[in-house]
Amino acid sequence: MTSTDTRRRILDAALACFIEDGYEQATIARIRQRSGTSNGALFHHFASKEAIADALYLEAIVSFQQGLREMLRREPRSLRAMVRGTIAHQLLWTERHADLARFVYLRANISRDSPAAAALAALNRDLAAGYRRWMARLADGSEIRPASMLVISAIVTGPAHAIARRWLAGQLASPPTEFVDELTNAAWAGLRGTQVRTRPARRVPAAGRLTLELICDDGSVLAQGQATAQLLPFQSAGSSTV
């Protein structure tokens, strides 16, 4: 058995243990036993359970992002095609790699002090740059309203993550890829939407005319008159003019 084969067996065994036992409950001893490797072989590749988890997480991200990079290299013909391609890949990858997807959601991220953190950050930066390069031409044509990559990612992939999580939890009878068209329509509309208009501030008149009446106890009007007064904005109790 080659060193590569041993590493693969350790990662596969670790994934099974993390899914079945939970990350906190999974132990190095259990992973070693399930992988059929010796202590020496396991620690030759990984110094700790955290190192195994980080390597597994990074491997999952590489696998997931590979499909997105291939989509961008094919240069989607439109904004809608890019949105649909991103969502479809996200959900199809989840279906095909359900346990790995469960682990990614379980792990959430890699700690900043992990040796794998720099590699993960570089992967994310490179993918984001690829999306920005492709979308640059759309921004010039006003097909997409200006927004940060964080907001764009949330609009496109956020709802798909919600669907994927529910499917992985066994809460959906239909596979997540059946929601691709609905999610695409919503994300496409969100990216192309205009800025929300705010209600204009209400203008307060500077002055007003008052009509005065002097009325008897029986309701008859004894006298009438008019006056002009300067008007100030209403202030609630405790407010200040400063």
C-alpha positions as semicolon CSV with decimal commas, in nm:
position;residue;x (nm);y (nm);z (nm)
1;M;0,000;0,000;0,000
2;T;0,140;0,339;-0,101
3;S;0,159;0,644;0,122
4;T;-0,115;0,805;-0,088
5;D;-0,341;0,504;-0,035
6;T;-0,285;0,518;0,341
7;R;-0,368;0,887;0,354
8;R;-0,686;0,824;0,156
9;R;-0,796;0,546;0,390
10;I;-0,739;0,769;0,692
11;L;-0,945;1,053;0,543
12;D;-1,227;0,820;0,440
13;A;-1,234;0,660;0,785
14;A;-1,231;1,001;0,951
15;L;-1,524;1,122;0,742
16;A;-1,728;0,818;0,843
17;C;-1,641;0,869;1,210
18;F;-1,723;1,241;1,203
19;I;-2,062;1,175;1,044
20;E;-2,154;0,878;1,265
21;D;-2,009;0,992;1,598
22;G;-1,992;1,370;1,560
23;Y;-1,671;1,566;1,542
24;E;-1,624;1,614;1,915
25;Q;-1,692;1,248;1,998
26;A;-1,475;1,103;1,721
27;T;-1,130;0,997;1,843
28;I;-0,792;0,932;1,684
29;A;-0,809;0,575;1,812
30;R;-1,144;0,519;1,641
31;I;-1,018;0,669;1,315
32;R;-0,703;0,458;1,326
33;Q;-0,900;0,143;1,396
34;R;-1,148;0,210;1,116
35;S;-0,876;0,293;0,866
36;G;-0,679;-0,022;0,954
37;T;-0,354;0,172;0,994
38;S;-0,095;0,177;1,267
39;N;-0,035;0,470;1,500
40;G;0,293;0,537;1,326
41;A;0,131;0,547;0,983
42;L;-0,151;0,774;1,098
43;F;0,073;1,023;1,276
44;H;0,312;1,022;0,983
45;H;0,037;1,189;0,780
46;F;-0,156;1,382;1,046
47;A;-0,042;1,523;1,378
48;S;-0,390;1,538;1,532
49;K;-0,762;1,490;1,481
50;E;-0,786;1,861;1,398
51;A;-0,528;1,818;1,123
52;I;-0,729;1,533;0,974
53;A;-1,048;1,741;0,984
54;D;-0,876;2,041;0,826
55;A;-0,732;1,828;0,546
56;L;-1,074;1,676;0,484
57;Y;-1,241;2,018;0,481
58;L;-0,984;2,160;0,240
59;E;-1,024;1,858;0,013
60;A;-1,401;1,909;0,009
61;I;-1,366;2,276;-0,084
62;V;-1,123;2,192;-0,365
63;S;-1,368;1,933;-0,498
64;F;-1,662;2,174;-0,477
65;Q;-1,483;2,472;-0,630
66;Q;-1,348;2,269;-0,919
67;G;-1,692;2,256;-1,077
68;L;-1,738;2,632;-1,037
69;R;-1,400;2,703;-1,196
70;E;-1,488;2,480;-1,491
71;M;-1,816;2,667;-1,534
72;L;-1,636;3,003;-1,540
73;R;-1,382;2,873;-1,793
74;R;-1,672;2,788;-2,025
75;E;-1,777;3,156;-1,995
76;P;-2,153;3,148;-1,929
77;R;-2,339;3,336;-2,201
78;S;-2,545;3,549;-1,962
79;L;-2,596;3,653;-1,603
80;R;-2,884;3,408;-1,574
81;A;-2,669;3,124;-1,709
82;M;-2,397;3,202;-1,455
83;V;-2,645;3,213;-1,169
84;R;-2,812;2,890;-1,275
85;G;-2,478;2,716;-1,327
86;T;-2,359;2,814;-0,981
87;I;-2,676;2,701;-0,804
88;A;-2,710;2,381;-1,007
89;H;-2,351;2,280;-0,931
90;Q;-2,391;2,360;-0,563
91;L;-2,696;2,138;-0,526
92;L;-2,572;1,860;-0,756
93;W;-2,241;1,843;-0,567
94;T;-2,438;1,814;-0,243
95;E;-2,642;1,524;-0,381
96;R;-2,335;1,341;-0,509
97;H;-2,121;1,400;-0,199
98;A;-2,381;1,400;0,076
99;D;-2,152;1,290;0,362
100;L;-1,880;1,532;0,258
101;A;-2,139;1,811;0,240
102;R;-2,265;1,718;0,587
103;F;-1,912;1,740;0,717
104;V;-1,853;2,081;0,556
105;Y;-2,165;2,222;0,722
106;L;-2,069;2,051;1,048
107;R;-1,713;2,185;1,044
108;A;-1,818;2,528;0,912
109;N;-1,460;2,650;0,856
110;I;-1,091;2,611;0,934
111;S;-0,944;2,797;1,230
112;R;-0,713;3,086;1,142
113;D;-0,412;2,929;1,310
114;S;-0,443;2,607;1,110
115;P;-0,169;2,533;0,852
116;A;-0,450;2,476;0,599
117;A;-0,602;2,822;0,656
118;A;-0,368;2,998;0,411
119;A;-0,444;2,745;0,138
120;L;-0,818;2,783;0,193
121;A;-0,796;3,163;0,182
122;A;-0,599;3,145;-0,144
123;L;-0,862;2,915;-0,299
124;N;-1,145;3,149;-0,202
125;R;-0,963;3,459;-0,328
126;D;-0,886;3,297;-0,661
127;L;-1,247;3,184;-0,712
128;A;-1,385;3,525;-0,616
129;A;-1,145;3,688;-0,862
130;G;-1,272;3,458;-1,135
131;Y;-1,629;3,563;-1,068
132;R;-1,533;3,931;-1,058
133;R;-1,355;3,906;-1,394
134;W;-1,657;3,744;-1,554
135;M;-1,903;3,992;-1,405
136;A;-1,697;4,299;-1,496
137;R;-1,851;4,308;-1,843
138;L;-2,201;4,291;-1,694
139;A;-2,140;4,582;-1,458
140;D;-2,047;4,799;-1,756
141;G;-2,376;4,714;-1,926
142;S;-2,581;4,773;-1,610
143;E;-2,707;4,413;-1,611
144;I;-2,616;4,375;-1,246
145;R;-2,644;4,635;-0,976
146;P;-2,317;4,715;-0,794
147;A;-2,260;4,500;-0,485
148;S;-1,976;4,341;-0,292
149;M;-1,885;3,978;-0,357
150;L;-2,013;3,899;-0,008
151;V;-2,361;4,028;-0,094
152;I;-2,360;3,866;-0,439
153;S;-2,259;3,532;-0,289
154;A;-2,533;3,558;-0,026
155;I;-2,798;3,635;-0,289
156;V;-2,696;3,350;-0,520
157;T;-2,591;3,073;-0,283
158;G;-2,759;3,156;0,048
159;P;-3,103;3,009;-0,033
160;A;-2,938;2,706;-0,198
161;H;-2,745;2,641;0,124
162;A;-3,076;2,645;0,313
163;I;-3,226;2,388;0,074
164;A;-2,914;2,170;0,092
165;R;-2,911;2,172;0,472
166;R;-3,277;2,070;0,493
167;W;-3,226;1,789;0,243
168;L;-2,920;1,659;0,427
169;A;-3,122;1,664;0,749
170;G;-3,390;1,448;0,588
171;Q;-3,651;1,725;0,592
172;L;-3,716;1,726;0,216
173;A;-3,859;1,440;0,013
174;S;-3,744;1,592;-0,318
175;P;-3,375;1,612;-0,413
176;P;-3,229;1,963;-0,391
177;T;-3,166;1,985;-0,767
178;E;-3,544;2,004;-0,821
179;F;-3,530;2,357;-0,676
180;V;-3,270;2,488;-0,922
181;D;-3,510;2,681;-1,146
182;E;-3,698;2,847;-0,859
183;L;-3,377;2,946;-0,685
184;T;-3,232;3,074;-1,012
185;N;-3,531;3,300;-1,075
186;A;-3,511;3,446;-0,725
187;A;-3,134;3,504;-0,733
188;W;-3,139;3,647;-1,085
189;A;-3,407;3,895;-0,985
190;G;-3,212;3,987;-0,672
191;L;-2,893;4,058;-0,865
192;R;-3,066;4,271;-1,125
193;G;-3,292;4,455;-0,881
194;T;-3,283;4,830;-0,839
195;Q;-3,206;5,012;-0,519
196;V;-3,495;5,028;-0,276
197;R;-3,651;5,372;-0,277
198;T;-3,682;5,537;0,061
199;R;-3,980;5,757;0,150
200;P;-3,886;6,127;0,117
201;A;-3,867;6,324;0,436
202;R;-4,191;6,504;0,519
203;R;-4,157;6,880;0,471
204;V;-4,269;7,084;0,767
205;P;-4,419;7,427;0,681
206;A;-4,234;7,722;0,829
207;A;-4,553;7,913;0,915
208;G;-4,930;7,864;0,929
209;R;-5,254;8,059;0,962
210;L;-5,487;7,995;1,256
211;T;-5,862;8,069;1,274
212;L;-5,990;8,163;1,620
213;E;-6,351;8,162;1,744
214;L;-6,500;8,284;2,071
215;I;-6,799;8,060;2,154
216;C;-7,071;8,103;2,419
217;D;-7,190;7,825;2,647
218;D;-7,491;7,777;2,418
219;G;-7,261;7,720;2,117
220;S;-7,317;8,055;1,945
221;V;-7,014;8,234;1,800
222;L;-6,946;8,571;1,958
223;A;-6,640;8,667;1,756
224;Q;-6,394;8,535;1,493
225;G;-6,038;8,620;1,399
226;Q;-5,722;8,495;1,228
227;A;-5,356;8,491;1,329
228;T;-5,024;8,380;1,180
229;A;-4,782;8,159;1,377
230;Q;-4,432;8,020;1,323
231;L;-4,432;7,636;1,315
232;L;-4,163;7,408;1,459
233;P;-4,122;7,028;1,407
234;F;-4,290;6,816;1,676
235;Q;-4,048;6,673;1,932
236;S;-4,133;6,381;2,157
237;A;-4,061;6,390;2,526
238;G;-3,693;6,363;2,602
239;S;-3,579;6,473;2,256
240;S;-3,327;6,749;2,209
241;T;-3,288;7,027;1,956
242;V;-2,907;7,009;1,979
